[in-house]
Amino acid sequence: MNLDGVLSPSTTTLSLSPLHAPLPPPPLHHHHPLPSTPPPTPIPTTPTVTDRVFMDFSLCPNNFLPDRADALSPLCSDSNLLGRVVLGLYGNLVPLTVSNFKSMCLGGLNATSSSYKNTLVHKVFPGQYFLAGRQGRPDKGEVRPPHDLPRNTETVDAKAFALTHSRPGVVSLSLSENDDDDEIKLDPGYRNVEFLITTGPGPCPQLDNKNIVFGTVLEGSANDGLDVITAIASIPTYQPSERIRQFNDLARFFGDERAQNARNIWNRPLTSVYISDCGELKVTKPSLTPSLP
């Protein structure tokens, strides 16, 4: 203590009582690890050919409609075989779409009316794709799916639209480009079976995210897989003049039903081409990703 009665910090040490001693660190708690959960099953993104089907395409000399009186008679009395196409299907990505497509290729007890056999390629868009499998009257070369064909729930699954129409030979379930009549689509027995195949020479990005890619062309008559597809794409089609298109647009604007009826014949092949035979080819082991250019 100095003369003024003040403690000198240099000479005085303050001692803390036990009440003011620093608290010890809290003890460490050993947490038991949470039970491990298995990682989610990865969704396949690489297309693998799990199934193969063939389609034979033939030409009729008549235009637009077949010349048969009913579904049991031959589609065309004087046809020429254009060639066979082998399609590889991606059953690992869209199994329901592939299963339904195979069912339509095989047909049921009445294959003439419940399969793609003896049905027309009803639209050809030059340099892009062609459409087949239109639903309607079998006696006119259209498809009538069997009643027991499962509904395709993959049409509302975003994962089913992952693949793109990036090259010629892509096989796709036609949804946005579907050509079926509106009254047919309202039928409770309606099923999505109309399909398209891209013909090239380039990609079709306008079809992406709207239609389900479920296969590819693997082989053809000349072993390059696209010879028959190219031949179909080269068939002349009905193309309305620009004046007719303008009148049609105006009629559609005013709700005239005749406008839709008129558009139904646009892009139809002037020489009828149809699926004269189709079926399944057994795959002993799924192949790797197709490597077509």
Short mmCIF file of C-alpha atoms in Angstrom, two decimals:
data_model
loop_
_atom_site.label_atom_id
_atom_site.label_comp_id
_atom_site.label_asym_id
_atom_site.label_seq_id
_atom_site.Cartn_x
_atom_site.Cartn_y
_atom_site.Cartn_z
CA MET A 1 0.00 0.00 0.00
CA ASN A 2 1.36 3.42 -0.88
CA LEU A 3 1.11 6.59 1.10
CA ASP A 4 -2.33 7.49 -0.32
CA GLY A 5 -3.80 4.16 0.83
CA VAL A 6 -4.24 2.84 -2.70
CA LEU A 7 -3.24 -0.67 -3.66
CA SER A 8 -0.39 -0.79 -6.06
CA PRO A 9 -1.01 -3.23 -8.93
CA SER A 10 2.68 -3.83 -9.26
CA THR A 11 3.03 -5.05 -5.70
CA THR A 12 -0.34 -6.59 -4.90
CA THR A 13 -1.76 -9.93 -6.12
CA LEU A 14 -5.49 -10.54 -5.96
CA SER A 15 -6.53 -14.08 -5.07
CA LEU A 16 -9.88 -15.48 -6.21
CA SER A 17 -12.07 -17.38 -3.83
CA PRO A 18 -13.32 -20.83 -4.79
CA LEU A 19 -16.70 -19.23 -5.57
CA HIS A 20 -15.15 -17.17 -8.34
CA ALA A 21 -12.92 -19.85 -9.84
CA PRO A 22 -13.40 -20.49 -13.59
CA LEU A 23 -15.83 -23.28 -14.36
CA PRO A 24 -14.39 -26.48 -15.78
CA PRO A 25 -15.17 -27.26 -19.43
CA PRO A 26 -18.35 -29.24 -19.98
CA PRO A 27 -17.87 -32.95 -20.33
CA LEU A 28 -17.80 -34.36 -23.85
CA HIS A 29 -20.94 -36.25 -24.80
CA HIS A 30 -20.59 -39.28 -27.01
CA HIS A 31 -23.44 -39.21 -29.51
CA HIS A 32 -24.55 -42.52 -30.89
CA PRO A 33 -24.52 -42.40 -34.73
CA LEU A 34 -27.89 -42.51 -36.44
CA PRO A 35 -28.67 -45.77 -38.20
CA SER A 36 -27.38 -45.61 -41.76
CA THR A 37 -30.01 -45.54 -44.52
CA PRO A 38 -29.31 -47.21 -47.84
CA PRO A 39 -28.66 -44.78 -50.70
CA PRO A 40 -31.58 -44.29 -53.08
CA THR A 41 -31.67 -46.54 -56.09
CA PRO A 42 -30.16 -44.57 -58.98
CA ILE A 43 -32.46 -43.85 -61.89
CA PRO A 44 -30.94 -45.23 -65.11
CA THR A 45 -30.06 -42.51 -67.59
CA THR A 46 -28.13 -44.52 -70.18
CA PRO A 47 -30.31 -46.24 -72.78
CA THR A 48 -29.78 -49.97 -73.00
CA VAL A 49 -31.35 -52.14 -75.69
CA THR A 50 -33.30 -54.74 -73.74
CA ASP A 51 -35.77 -55.79 -76.46
CA ARG A 52 -35.83 -55.97 -80.23
CA VAL A 53 -38.74 -55.96 -82.65
CA PHE A 54 -38.89 -56.00 -86.44
CA MET A 55 -41.19 -54.16 -88.83
CA ASP A 56 -41.64 -54.89 -92.51
CA PHE A 57 -42.74 -51.90 -94.59
CA SER A 58 -44.50 -52.29 -97.93
CA LEU A 59 -45.85 -49.98 -100.62
CA CYS A 60 -49.35 -49.92 -102.14
CA PRO A 61 -50.01 -48.47 -105.58
CA ASN A 62 -53.21 -46.77 -104.40
CA ASN A 63 -53.34 -43.40 -102.65
CA PHE A 64 -54.32 -42.52 -99.08
CA LEU A 65 -56.64 -45.43 -98.22
CA PRO A 66 -56.29 -49.21 -98.53
CA ASP A 67 -58.51 -51.05 -100.98
CA ARG A 68 -60.02 -53.62 -98.61
CA ALA A 69 -63.62 -53.85 -97.49
CA ASP A 70 -62.96 -55.01 -93.93
CA ALA A 71 -60.16 -55.56 -91.40
CA LEU A 72 -59.82 -59.27 -92.21
CA SER A 73 -59.00 -58.86 -95.89
CA PRO A 74 -55.47 -57.99 -97.06
CA LEU A 75 -54.56 -54.35 -96.73
CA CYS A 76 -53.29 -54.17 -100.29
CA SER A 77 -53.86 -56.63 -103.11
CA ASP A 78 -50.74 -55.65 -105.05
CA SER A 79 -47.99 -54.52 -102.67
CA ASN A 80 -44.21 -54.28 -102.94
CA LEU A 81 -41.97 -55.00 -99.95
CA LEU A 82 -39.89 -51.94 -99.14
CA GLY A 83 -37.74 -53.64 -96.50
CA ARG A 84 -37.37 -54.73 -92.89
CA VAL A 85 -36.31 -52.53 -89.96
CA VAL A 86 -35.09 -53.88 -86.61
CA LEU A 87 -35.81 -51.60 -83.64
CA GLY A 88 -33.95 -51.72 -80.34
CA LEU A 89 -36.10 -50.75 -77.33
CA TYR A 90 -34.96 -49.14 -74.07
CA GLY A 91 -36.77 -51.26 -71.52
CA ASN A 92 -34.47 -50.09 -68.72
CA LEU A 93 -35.69 -46.50 -69.08
CA VAL A 94 -39.39 -46.73 -69.98
CA PRO A 95 -40.49 -50.32 -69.34
CA LEU A 96 -44.24 -49.69 -69.67
CA THR A 97 -43.90 -47.86 -73.00
CA VAL A 98 -41.69 -50.65 -74.32
CA SER A 99 -44.04 -53.37 -73.05
CA ASN A 100 -47.06 -51.77 -74.74
CA PHE A 101 -45.16 -51.27 -77.98
CA LYS A 102 -44.12 -54.92 -78.01
CA SER A 103 -47.72 -55.96 -77.35
CA MET A 104 -48.85 -53.90 -80.32
CA CYS A 105 -46.20 -55.55 -82.51
CA LEU A 106 -47.24 -59.05 -81.46
CA GLY A 107 -50.99 -58.51 -81.44
CA GLY A 108 -53.57 -60.61 -79.65
CA LEU A 109 -55.99 -63.26 -80.78
CA ASN A 110 -57.26 -60.90 -83.45
CA ALA A 111 -53.92 -59.50 -84.62
CA THR A 112 -55.44 -57.85 -87.69
CA SER A 113 -57.19 -55.27 -85.53
CA SER A 114 -55.12 -55.18 -82.32
CA SER A 115 -51.60 -54.67 -83.63
CA TYR A 116 -49.52 -52.52 -85.94
CA LYS A 117 -49.63 -55.19 -88.64
CA ASN A 118 -51.49 -54.03 -91.76
CA THR A 119 -51.67 -50.39 -90.60
CA LEU A 120 -50.60 -47.30 -92.48
CA VAL A 121 -47.74 -44.85 -92.11
CA HIS A 122 -50.19 -41.98 -92.23
CA LYS A 123 -47.95 -38.89 -92.19
CA VAL A 124 -44.46 -38.14 -93.50
CA PHE A 125 -42.76 -34.85 -92.68
CA PRO A 126 -39.84 -34.54 -95.11
CA GLY A 127 -36.48 -34.12 -93.44
CA GLN A 128 -37.94 -34.73 -89.97
CA TYR A 129 -39.98 -37.85 -89.11
CA PHE A 130 -42.93 -40.04 -90.05
CA LEU A 131 -45.98 -41.06 -88.00
CA ALA A 132 -47.57 -44.52 -87.68
CA GLY A 133 -50.03 -46.23 -85.36
CA ARG A 134 -52.95 -43.83 -85.79
CA GLN A 135 -56.04 -45.08 -83.95
CA GLY A 136 -59.37 -45.46 -85.69
CA ARG A 137 -60.90 -47.96 -88.10
CA PRO A 138 -58.88 -51.11 -88.87
CA ASP A 139 -60.65 -51.46 -92.25
CA LYS A 140 -58.98 -48.15 -93.20
CA GLY A 141 -55.51 -49.20 -92.11
CA GLU A 142 -55.75 -47.64 -88.66
CA VAL A 143 -55.03 -49.18 -85.25
CA ARG A 144 -57.47 -50.44 -82.62
CA PRO A 145 -55.53 -51.25 -79.41
CA PRO A 146 -56.76 -54.21 -77.35
CA HIS A 147 -58.95 -53.38 -74.35
CA ASP A 148 -56.54 -55.08 -71.95
CA LEU A 149 -53.56 -52.94 -72.99
CA PRO A 150 -52.37 -51.20 -69.78
CA ARG A 151 -52.66 -47.44 -69.52
CA ASN A 152 -49.29 -45.81 -69.99
CA THR A 153 -48.62 -43.87 -66.77
CA GLU A 154 -45.17 -42.91 -68.08
CA THR A 155 -46.81 -40.23 -70.21
CA VAL A 156 -47.10 -38.10 -67.04
CA ASP A 157 -43.66 -38.99 -65.64
CA ALA A 158 -41.05 -36.28 -66.29
CA LYS A 159 -38.21 -38.84 -66.17
CA ALA A 160 -39.64 -40.58 -69.25
CA PHE A 161 -38.86 -37.51 -71.42
CA ALA A 162 -35.13 -37.44 -70.67
CA LEU A 163 -33.85 -38.64 -74.07
CA THR A 164 -33.81 -36.33 -77.08
CA HIS A 165 -34.51 -36.69 -80.80
CA SER A 166 -30.88 -36.00 -81.61
CA ARG A 167 -30.36 -38.02 -84.80
CA PRO A 168 -32.09 -40.08 -87.49
CA GLY A 169 -33.58 -43.40 -86.43
CA VAL A 170 -34.99 -42.34 -83.05
CA VAL A 171 -38.20 -44.18 -82.12
CA SER A 172 -40.59 -42.13 -79.98
CA LEU A 173 -44.10 -42.39 -78.55
CA SER A 174 -45.96 -39.57 -80.26
CA LEU A 175 -47.76 -37.34 -77.77
CA SER A 176 -47.42 -33.73 -78.91
CA GLU A 177 -47.56 -34.71 -82.59
CA ASN A 178 -50.36 -37.23 -82.07
CA ASP A 179 -52.68 -37.31 -85.07
CA ASP A 180 -55.61 -39.24 -83.53
CA ASP A 181 -59.05 -37.66 -83.79
CA ASP A 182 -60.19 -35.75 -80.72
CA GLU A 183 -63.35 -37.83 -80.38
CA ILE A 184 -61.24 -40.99 -80.30
CA LYS A 185 -59.04 -39.58 -77.55
CA LEU A 186 -62.13 -39.06 -75.37
CA ASP A 187 -63.02 -42.76 -75.53
CA PRO A 188 -62.42 -44.53 -72.17
CA GLY A 189 -60.62 -47.30 -74.03
CA TYR A 190 -58.15 -44.91 -75.67
CA ARG A 191 -54.47 -45.87 -75.36
CA ASN A 192 -51.31 -44.04 -76.46
CA VAL A 193 -49.86 -46.23 -79.21
CA GLU A 194 -49.11 -43.77 -82.04
CA PHE A 195 -45.36 -43.52 -82.64
CA LEU A 196 -42.86 -41.66 -84.80
CA ILE A 197 -39.42 -42.38 -86.21
CA THR A 198 -37.04 -39.55 -87.05
CA THR A 199 -35.76 -39.69 -90.63
CA GLY A 200 -32.97 -37.11 -90.60
CA PRO A 201 -30.75 -35.78 -91.90
CA GLY A 202 -30.61 -33.64 -88.75
CA PRO A 203 -32.06 -33.70 -85.22
CA CYS A 204 -35.64 -32.73 -84.33
CA PRO A 205 -35.32 -30.57 -81.20
CA GLN A 206 -38.95 -29.43 -81.54
CA LEU A 207 -39.96 -32.95 -80.43
CA ASP A 208 -37.85 -32.96 -77.25
CA ASN A 209 -39.52 -32.94 -73.82
CA LYS A 210 -42.89 -33.60 -75.51
CA ASN A 211 -42.61 -37.18 -76.77
CA ILE A 212 -41.15 -40.29 -75.11
CA VAL A 213 -38.03 -41.66 -76.83
CA PHE A 214 -38.04 -45.41 -76.22
CA GLY A 215 -35.90 -46.97 -78.94
CA THR A 216 -33.67 -46.70 -81.98
CA VAL A 217 -33.29 -48.21 -85.44
CA LEU A 218 -30.64 -50.94 -85.27
CA GLU A 219 -30.67 -52.74 -88.61
CA GLY A 220 -32.20 -52.57 -92.04
CA SER A 221 -32.18 -54.31 -95.39
CA ALA A 222 -28.75 -52.90 -96.24
CA ASN A 223 -27.41 -53.38 -92.68
CA ASP A 224 -27.02 -49.66 -92.05
CA GLY A 225 -30.39 -49.53 -90.32
CA LEU A 226 -31.65 -46.39 -92.01
CA ASP A 227 -32.08 -47.43 -95.64
CA VAL A 228 -35.78 -48.25 -95.28
CA ILE A 229 -36.37 -45.17 -93.10
CA THR A 230 -34.74 -42.97 -95.76
CA ALA A 231 -36.86 -44.58 -98.47
CA ILE A 232 -40.06 -43.81 -96.54
CA ALA A 233 -38.93 -40.23 -95.99
CA SER A 234 -38.42 -39.75 -99.74
CA ILE A 235 -42.04 -40.69 -100.66
CA PRO A 236 -43.86 -37.61 -102.04
CA THR A 237 -46.59 -36.25 -99.79
CA TYR A 238 -49.61 -34.01 -100.20
CA GLN A 239 -48.58 -30.41 -99.50
CA PRO A 240 -51.31 -27.74 -99.63
CA SER A 241 -50.57 -24.40 -101.25
CA GLU A 242 -49.92 -21.37 -99.10
CA ARG A 243 -53.35 -19.95 -100.01
CA ILE A 244 -55.07 -23.12 -98.76
CA ARG A 245 -53.08 -22.96 -95.54
CA GLN A 246 -54.17 -19.39 -94.96
CA PHE A 247 -57.83 -20.25 -95.53
CA ASN A 248 -57.45 -23.21 -93.19
CA ASP A 249 -55.92 -21.05 -90.46
CA LEU A 250 -58.81 -18.62 -90.77
CA ALA A 251 -61.39 -21.42 -90.59
CA ARG A 252 -59.67 -22.90 -87.54
CA PHE A 253 -59.70 -19.47 -85.89
CA PHE A 254 -63.49 -19.33 -86.28
CA GLY A 255 -63.89 -22.88 -84.97
CA ASP A 256 -64.87 -24.49 -88.26
CA GLU A 257 -64.49 -28.28 -87.85
CA ARG A 258 -63.82 -28.66 -91.55
CA ALA A 259 -60.43 -27.07 -91.00
CA GLN A 260 -59.28 -30.06 -88.93
CA ASN A 261 -60.69 -32.51 -91.46
CA ALA A 262 -58.75 -30.77 -94.21
CA ARG A 263 -55.49 -30.87 -92.24
CA ASN A 264 -55.85 -34.62 -91.74
CA ILE A 265 -54.72 -35.22 -95.32
CA TRP A 266 -51.76 -32.85 -95.18
CA ASN A 267 -48.40 -34.63 -95.34
CA ARG A 268 -50.03 -37.92 -96.28
CA PRO A 269 -47.86 -40.07 -98.59
CA LEU A 270 -49.11 -40.01 -102.17
CA THR A 271 -48.11 -43.69 -102.36
CA SER A 272 -49.48 -45.64 -99.42
CA VAL A 273 -46.84 -47.21 -97.19
CA TYR A 274 -47.82 -49.60 -94.43
CA ILE A 275 -46.48 -52.06 -91.85
CA SER A 276 -47.00 -55.41 -93.58
CA ASP A 277 -45.56 -57.49 -90.73
CA CYS A 278 -44.11 -57.02 -87.25
CA GLY A 279 -42.95 -59.14 -84.33
CA GLU A 280 -40.38 -59.65 -81.60
CA LEU A 281 -36.76 -60.77 -81.90
CA LYS A 282 -35.40 -62.36 -78.75
CA VAL A 283 -32.45 -60.66 -77.05
CA THR A 284 -30.23 -63.11 -75.17
CA LYS A 285 -28.27 -60.36 -73.39
CA PRO A 286 -29.02 -56.63 -73.23
CA SER A 287 -26.54 -54.68 -75.35
CA LEU A 288 -24.54 -51.61 -74.51
CA THR A 289 -25.56 -48.08 -75.45
CA PRO A 290 -26.29 -47.84 -79.18
CA SER A 291 -23.54 -46.06 -81.07
CA LEU A 292 -25.29 -45.00 -84.26
CA PRO A 293 -24.05 -41.66 -85.60
#
